[in-house]
Coordinates of C-alpha atoms in Angstrom, one line a residue:
M1 CA -16.7 -33.9 -11.5
I2 CA -19.1 -34.5 -8.6
T3 CA -18.0 -36.4 -5.5
V4 CA -20.0 -37.1 -2.2
A5 CA -17.7 -36.4 0.8
G6 CA -18.1 -39.4 3.2
P7 CA -16.7 -40.2 6.5
T8 CA -13.4 -41.3 5.0
A9 CA -13.1 -38.4 2.3
Q10 CA -10.1 -36.3 2.4
S11 CA -11.5 -32.7 1.6
E12 CA -8.9 -30.2 0.7
L13 CA -11.2 -27.4 1.8
D14 CA -12.3 -27.7 5.3
P15 CA -11.8 -29.5 8.7
L16 CA -15.6 -30.1 9.3
S17 CA -16.5 -33.0 11.6
E18 CA -16.9 -36.3 9.8
T19 CA -20.7 -36.3 10.8
S20 CA -21.3 -33.0 9.1
K21 CA -19.1 -34.1 6.0
E22 CA -21.7 -36.8 5.4
Q23 CA -24.2 -34.1 4.5
L24 CA -22.0 -32.2 2.1
L25 CA -21.3 -32.4 -1.7
E26 CA -18.0 -31.4 -3.2
I27 CA -18.0 -30.1 -6.7
A28 CA -15.1 -29.4 -9.0
M29 CA -16.0 -26.7 -11.5
G30 CA -13.4 -26.7 -14.1
P31 CA -10.6 -26.5 -15.2
Q32 CA -12.5 -26.3 -18.5
H33 CA -15.8 -24.8 -17.7
P34 CA -17.9 -22.2 -19.6
S35 CA -18.1 -19.9 -16.6
T36 CA -14.5 -19.9 -15.5
H37 CA -13.1 -17.6 -18.2
G38 CA -10.2 -19.8 -19.0
V39 CA -8.4 -22.9 -17.6
F40 CA -9.5 -22.3 -13.9
R41 CA -11.1 -24.5 -11.3
M42 CA -13.2 -23.9 -8.2
N43 CA -13.4 -26.7 -5.6
V44 CA -16.8 -25.9 -4.1
V45 CA -18.3 -27.7 -1.0
L46 CA -22.0 -27.3 -0.7
D47 CA -24.6 -27.9 1.9
G48 CA -27.6 -28.4 -0.4
E49 CA -27.2 -25.5 -2.8
H50 CA -25.4 -23.2 -0.3
V51 CA -21.5 -22.8 -0.6
V52 CA -19.7 -23.9 2.7
R53 CA -16.2 -23.6 1.3
L54 CA -14.5 -22.5 -2.0
K55 CA -11.0 -23.1 -3.1
P56 CA -9.8 -21.5 -6.3
V57 CA -7.3 -23.7 -8.1
F58 CA -5.1 -22.1 -10.8
G59 CA -1.7 -22.5 -12.4
Y60 CA -2.9 -24.6 -15.6
L61 CA -1.8 -21.7 -17.8
H62 CA 1.5 -20.9 -16.1
R63 CA 4.1 -20.0 -18.8
N64 CA 7.2 -19.1 -16.7
H65 CA 6.7 -15.4 -17.8
E66 CA 8.8 -13.8 -15.1
K67 CA 11.8 -16.2 -15.3
I68 CA 11.9 -16.0 -19.2
A69 CA 12.0 -12.2 -19.0
E70 CA 15.1 -12.4 -16.7
S71 CA 17.0 -14.1 -19.5
E72 CA 15.6 -11.8 -22.3
T73 CA 16.8 -8.3 -23.1
Y74 CA 14.5 -5.6 -21.7
L75 CA 13.0 -4.8 -25.1
G76 CA 12.7 -8.5 -25.9
S77 CA 10.1 -8.9 -23.1
M78 CA 7.8 -6.4 -24.5
P79 CA 5.9 -8.9 -26.8
Y80 CA 5.5 -11.3 -23.8
T81 CA 3.6 -8.6 -21.9
D82 CA 0.8 -8.8 -24.6
R83 CA 0.2 -12.4 -23.3
L84 CA -0.6 -11.5 -19.8
D85 CA -4.1 -10.0 -19.9
Y86 CA -4.6 -10.8 -23.7
M87 CA -7.8 -8.8 -23.7
C88 CA -5.8 -5.7 -22.9
P89 CA -2.3 -6.1 -24.4
I90 CA -1.6 -2.3 -24.9
T91 CA -2.0 -1.5 -21.2
N92 CA 0.3 -4.4 -20.4
N93 CA 2.8 -2.8 -22.6
W94 CA 2.4 0.5 -20.9
A95 CA 2.9 -0.7 -17.4
Y96 CA 6.1 -2.5 -18.5
A97 CA 7.4 0.5 -20.5
L98 CA 6.7 2.8 -17.4
A99 CA 8.8 0.6 -15.2
V100 CA 11.8 0.5 -17.5
E101 CA 11.5 4.3 -18.0
K102 CA 11.7 4.8 -14.3
L103 CA 14.5 2.4 -14.0
A104 CA 16.5 4.2 -16.7
G105 CA 15.3 7.8 -16.3
I106 CA 13.8 8.0 -19.8
Q107 CA 11.5 10.8 -20.8
V108 CA 8.5 10.5 -23.0
P109 CA 7.6 13.0 -25.7
E110 CA 4.2 14.8 -25.6
R111 CA 2.8 13.3 -28.5
A112 CA 3.6 9.8 -27.3
E113 CA 2.0 10.4 -24.1
Y114 CA -1.3 11.5 -25.8
L115 CA -1.0 8.3 -28.0
R116 CA -0.6 6.1 -24.9
V117 CA -3.6 7.7 -23.3
I118 CA -5.7 7.3 -26.4
V119 CA -4.9 3.6 -26.9
G120 CA -5.2 2.9 -23.2
E121 CA -8.7 4.3 -22.8
L122 CA -9.7 2.5 -25.9
T123 CA -8.6 -0.6 -24.3
R124 CA -10.6 0.2 -21.2
L125 CA -13.8 0.6 -23.3
Q126 CA -13.5 -2.7 -25.0
N127 CA -12.5 -4.5 -21.8
H128 CA -15.5 -3.2 -19.8
A129 CA -18.0 -3.7 -22.6
C130 CA -16.9 -7.3 -23.0
L131 CA -16.8 -8.0 -19.3
I132 CA -20.4 -6.9 -19.0
G133 CA -21.3 -9.0 -22.0
F134 CA -19.6 -12.2 -20.5
L135 CA -21.3 -11.5 -17.1
M136 CA -24.7 -11.4 -18.7
Q137 CA -23.9 -14.7 -20.7
D138 CA -22.7 -16.4 -17.5
M139 CA -26.0 -15.7 -15.7
G140 CA -27.9 -17.3 -18.6
A141 CA -28.9 -14.3 -20.6
S142 CA -29.2 -14.7 -24.4
G143 CA -26.2 -13.8 -26.5
T144 CA -27.6 -10.3 -27.3
P145 CA -25.5 -8.3 -24.7
L146 CA -22.3 -10.1 -25.5
M147 CA -22.8 -9.7 -29.3
Y148 CA -23.4 -5.9 -28.7
A149 CA -20.3 -5.7 -26.9
F150 CA -18.3 -7.6 -29.4
R151 CA -19.8 -5.3 -32.1
E152 CA -18.2 -2.3 -30.5
R153 CA -15.0 -4.3 -29.6
E154 CA -14.5 -5.0 -33.4
K155 CA -14.5 -1.3 -34.1
I156 CA -11.7 -0.7 -31.6
L157 CA -9.7 -3.7 -32.6
D158 CA -9.8 -2.5 -36.2
L159 CA -8.3 0.7 -35.0
F160 CA -5.5 -1.3 -33.2
E161 CA -4.9 -3.3 -36.1
S162 CA -4.4 -0.3 -38.5
L163 CA -2.1 1.4 -36.0
T164 CA 0.0 -1.6 -34.8
G165 CA -0.5 -4.3 -37.4
A166 CA -2.2 -6.7 -34.8
R167 CA -5.7 -6.9 -33.4
M168 CA -4.5 -8.4 -30.0
M169 CA -0.9 -8.9 -29.6
C170 CA 0.0 -5.4 -30.5
N171 CA 3.4 -4.9 -29.2
Y172 CA 3.0 -1.1 -29.4
M173 CA 4.8 0.6 -26.6
R174 CA 8.6 1.4 -26.6
F175 CA 10.8 2.7 -23.9
G176 CA 10.5 6.5 -24.2
G177 CA 7.5 6.5 -26.5
C178 CA 5.5 4.4 -29.1
R179 CA 6.5 2.0 -31.9
A180 CA 4.4 3.8 -34.7
D181 CA 2.8 7.2 -35.3
L182 CA -0.9 7.5 -36.4
P183 CA -1.6 6.4 -40.0
A184 CA -3.3 8.9 -42.3
G185 CA -7.0 9.2 -41.3
W186 CA -6.7 7.1 -38.1
L187 CA -7.6 9.9 -35.7
D188 CA -10.8 10.8 -37.7
R189 CA -11.9 7.1 -37.7
A190 CA -11.1 7.0 -33.9
K191 CA -13.3 10.2 -33.4
I192 CA -16.2 8.5 -35.2
V193 CA -15.9 5.3 -33.0
V194 CA -15.7 7.3 -29.8
A195 CA -18.5 9.7 -30.8
G196 CA -20.8 6.6 -31.4
F197 CA -19.9 4.9 -28.1
P198 CA -22.3 6.8 -25.8
G199 CA -25.2 5.7 -28.1
F200 CA -24.0 2.1 -27.5
L201 CA -23.9 2.8 -23.8
D202 CA -27.4 4.3 -23.9
E203 CA -28.6 1.1 -25.5
Y204 CA -26.8 -1.1 -23.2
E205 CA -28.3 0.7 -20.1
Q206 CA -31.8 0.6 -21.5
L207 CA -31.4 -3.1 -22.1
L208 CA -29.7 -4.1 -18.7
V209 CA -29.8 -1.5 -15.8
G210 CA -33.4 -1.9 -14.8
N211 CA -33.9 -5.5 -15.8
E212 CA -35.7 -7.2 -12.9
I213 CA -33.9 -10.6 -13.3
L214 CA -30.5 -8.9 -13.5
M215 CA -31.2 -6.9 -10.3
D216 CA -32.5 -10.0 -8.5
R217 CA -29.4 -12.0 -9.5
T218 CA -26.9 -9.3 -8.6
Q219 CA -28.0 -7.0 -5.9
E220 CA -26.8 -8.0 -2.4
V221 CA -24.9 -10.9 -4.0
G222 CA -21.2 -11.3 -3.6
V223 CA -20.8 -8.3 -1.2
L224 CA -17.3 -7.1 -0.7
S225 CA -16.9 -4.8 2.2
R226 CA -14.7 -1.7 2.0
Q227 CA -12.6 -2.9 4.9
L228 CA -11.9 -6.3 3.2
A229 CA -11.2 -4.6 -0.2
V230 CA -8.5 -2.3 1.4
S231 CA -6.9 -5.1 3.5
A232 CA -6.8 -7.6 0.7
G233 CA -5.2 -5.1 -1.8
I234 CA -8.2 -5.1 -4.1
S235 CA -8.0 -2.5 -6.8
G236 CA -9.6 -1.2 -9.9
P237 CA -13.4 -1.2 -10.5
M238 CA -13.8 -4.0 -8.0
A239 CA -12.5 -1.8 -5.2
R240 CA -14.3 1.3 -6.3
A241 CA -17.6 -0.6 -6.3
S242 CA -17.1 -1.1 -2.6
G243 CA -16.6 2.6 -2.1
V244 CA -12.8 2.8 -2.2
D245 CA -11.9 6.1 -3.9
Y246 CA -8.7 5.0 -5.4
D247 CA -7.7 5.4 -9.0
I248 CA -4.0 5.4 -9.9
R249 CA -4.7 7.8 -12.7
K250 CA -5.8 10.3 -10.0
V251 CA -3.3 9.2 -7.3
D252 CA -0.2 9.0 -9.3
H253 CA -0.9 11.3 -12.2
Y254 CA 1.2 9.1 -14.3
S255 CA 1.6 10.0 -18.0
I256 CA -0.6 13.2 -18.6
Y257 CA -3.8 12.2 -16.8
D258 CA -3.6 15.3 -14.6
R259 CA -4.5 17.2 -17.8
F260 CA -7.9 15.6 -18.2
A261 CA -11.2 16.2 -16.5
F262 CA -12.9 12.9 -15.3
R263 CA -14.7 11.5 -12.4
V264 CA -14.1 8.3 -10.5
P265 CA -17.4 6.4 -10.1
L266 CA -17.9 4.8 -6.8
G267 CA -20.3 2.1 -5.5
S268 CA -22.0 1.9 -2.1
H269 CA -22.9 -1.8 -1.6
G270 CA -19.9 -3.6 -3.1
D271 CA -22.1 -6.2 -4.7
V272 CA -22.1 -7.7 -8.2
Y273 CA -24.7 -5.1 -9.4
D274 CA -22.3 -2.2 -8.2
R275 CA -19.4 -3.8 -9.9
F276 CA -21.5 -3.9 -13.1
M277 CA -22.6 -0.3 -12.7
V278 CA -19.2 1.1 -11.9
R279 CA -17.8 -0.3 -15.2
L280 CA -20.7 1.2 -17.1
L281 CA -19.9 4.6 -15.6
E282 CA -16.2 4.2 -16.1
M283 CA -16.8 3.8 -19.8
R284 CA -18.6 7.1 -20.0
E285 CA -15.6 8.7 -18.3
S286 CA -13.2 7.1 -20.7
V287 CA -15.2 8.6 -23.6
G288 CA -14.7 12.0 -22.1
I289 CA -10.9 11.5 -21.6
L290 CA -10.7 10.3 -25.3
E291 CA -12.5 13.4 -26.6
Q292 CA -10.1 15.5 -24.7
A293 CA -6.9 13.8 -25.8
M294 CA -7.9 13.5 -29.4
R295 CA -8.7 17.1 -29.4
D296 CA -5.4 18.3 -27.8
I297 CA -2.9 15.8 -29.2
P298 CA 0.1 17.8 -30.4
A299 CA 2.5 17.2 -33.3
G300 CA 6.0 16.1 -32.6
P301 CA 8.2 12.9 -32.1
I302 CA 6.7 9.7 -30.9
V303 CA 9.8 8.5 -29.1
D304 CA 12.6 10.0 -27.1
P305 CA 15.5 10.3 -29.5
K306 CA 18.1 9.8 -26.7
T307 CA 16.7 6.4 -26.0
K308 CA 19.2 3.6 -27.2
I309 CA 17.6 0.5 -28.3
R310 CA 20.8 -1.4 -29.1
G311 CA 23.0 -2.1 -26.1
F312 CA 20.3 -0.9 -23.7
R313 CA 21.8 -1.3 -20.2
P314 CA 20.1 0.6 -17.4
K315 CA 22.3 1.4 -14.5
P316 CA 22.1 -0.8 -11.4
G317 CA 19.1 0.0 -9.4
E318 CA 15.4 -0.9 -9.0
A319 CA 12.0 0.5 -10.0
Y320 CA 8.2 -0.2 -9.7
G321 CA 6.0 1.1 -12.4
R322 CA 2.3 0.8 -12.1
I323 CA -0.8 2.0 -14.1
E324 CA -4.6 1.8 -13.6
S325 CA -5.4 -1.1 -16.1
P326 CA -8.9 -1.9 -16.8
K327 CA -8.8 -4.6 -14.1
G328 CA -7.0 -2.6 -11.5
E329 CA -3.3 -1.9 -10.4
L330 CA -0.9 -3.5 -12.9
G331 CA 2.6 -3.2 -11.8
F332 CA 6.1 -4.3 -12.9
Y333 CA 9.0 -4.5 -10.4
L334 CA 12.4 -4.6 -12.0
I335 CA 16.0 -4.8 -10.6
S336 CA 18.9 -4.0 -12.8
D337 CA 22.5 -5.1 -12.3
G338 CA 23.8 -3.2 -15.3
S339 CA 23.4 -6.2 -17.8
P340 CA 21.3 -6.2 -20.9
N341 CA 18.5 -8.2 -19.2
P342 CA 16.7 -7.7 -15.8
Y343 CA 18.3 -9.3 -12.8
R344 CA 14.8 -9.6 -11.2
Y345 CA 11.4 -9.1 -12.9
R346 CA 8.1 -9.4 -11.2
V347 CA 4.5 -8.7 -12.2
R348 CA 1.8 -7.4 -9.9
P349 CA -1.3 -8.8 -11.7
P350 CA -4.7 -7.3 -10.6
S351 CA -6.5 -10.4 -11.9
L352 CA -4.7 -12.7 -9.3
I353 CA -4.9 -10.2 -6.4
N354 CA -8.7 -9.6 -7.0
L355 CA -9.3 -13.3 -7.2
T356 CA -8.0 -13.9 -3.6
V357 CA -11.3 -12.8 -2.0
L358 CA -13.5 -15.2 -4.1
E359 CA -14.2 -17.4 -1.2
D360 CA -15.3 -14.6 1.0
L361 CA -17.8 -13.3 -1.5
C362 CA -19.2 -16.8 -2.1
V363 CA -19.6 -18.5 1.2
G364 CA -23.3 -18.6 2.1
R365 CA -24.5 -17.9 -1.3
N366 CA -26.2 -20.4 -3.7
V367 CA -23.9 -22.3 -6.2
A368 CA -25.7 -20.4 -9.1
D369 CA -24.4 -17.2 -7.5
V370 CA -20.9 -18.3 -7.8
V371 CA -20.9 -17.9 -11.5
A372 CA -22.1 -14.3 -11.3
I373 CA -19.7 -13.4 -8.5
L374 CA -16.7 -14.8 -10.5
G375 CA -17.8 -13.1 -13.6
S376 CA -18.0 -9.7 -11.9
I377 CA -14.4 -9.9 -10.6
D378 CA -13.0 -9.8 -14.3
I379 CA -10.1 -12.1 -14.6
V380 CA -7.9 -13.3 -17.4
L381 CA -6.0 -16.4 -16.7
G382 CA -2.9 -15.4 -18.7
E383 CA -2.4 -12.7 -16.0
V384 CA -3.5 -14.9 -13.1
D385 CA -1.0 -17.7 -13.8
R386 CA 1.7 -15.8 -15.8

């Protein structure tokens, strides 16, 4: 939809004078648009090709997730978490399980902690690889980068399917552990996938990192300052690309992340290129974590035998559990009144929080840059709208 904002037009976006409005063009990108990564709309006001105002419009995929959870049992909400960031269902399970475990004082066995780290870092690999592929596609590249990413993603989804019975809606975590132990031969297959991943990253970097068109389209584009990233609550790779040294795996040491040696890549410019590079570097660190976890995983139970599934009623209280999901800080806030279902259930979705600075990144840029900037944020609308 394209409309010319005339003297009588009622623009939602800005209070510009009626004279200046005559020179502006208002464009609605979405809600179904190839570059919006789901049912999402951007109302963009342009002066020529330069962005003057931008208003994100979302809510098309709202599913009442949080209120439904307040009428479900605690365990009954676990499959719903898969549908938040549907690219990363297992990490959604993990954050929710962590919140309930804090609320009820549940301990997680050693083997289950290692399993959680392994599937969590595999999730990070496939998320970052696909994000880069989608970003290249959005900027007009051929399908090659995306197809390379999906080739590697298929290998990881095959592992998830053999472990959980599902490729995407995995429903794998349980309070106090995991739903299933590793099938015979699974760990050997996973080691082969992980051992081959650095070769894929080498191939990806050779194809993309020094590409002149990519550098021209991404460097000094969509710059997010460190100050704005902190004040707006931005997290994950997007914040680290702006130089914010903050990774919940290091800050909270949740699960057993304090046992693994890994670095936290940081950018210095906070532009689209830095956000692209940080994700490339994070994948190499995830490979290192996976190698350590698969080497050291112990035998033992995969769920705390003291955890009661039937009649699960945490004592009255509240808890907030958070993890470093592939997109940033994913948190669940729960209040228990002693009943079988949460009294209050709220999600802290990184996709939504990171999206709040979209206008700041786009104003003054060309409309073609908007597509690249949005793609570098990494959103999934199931998590934005809930």
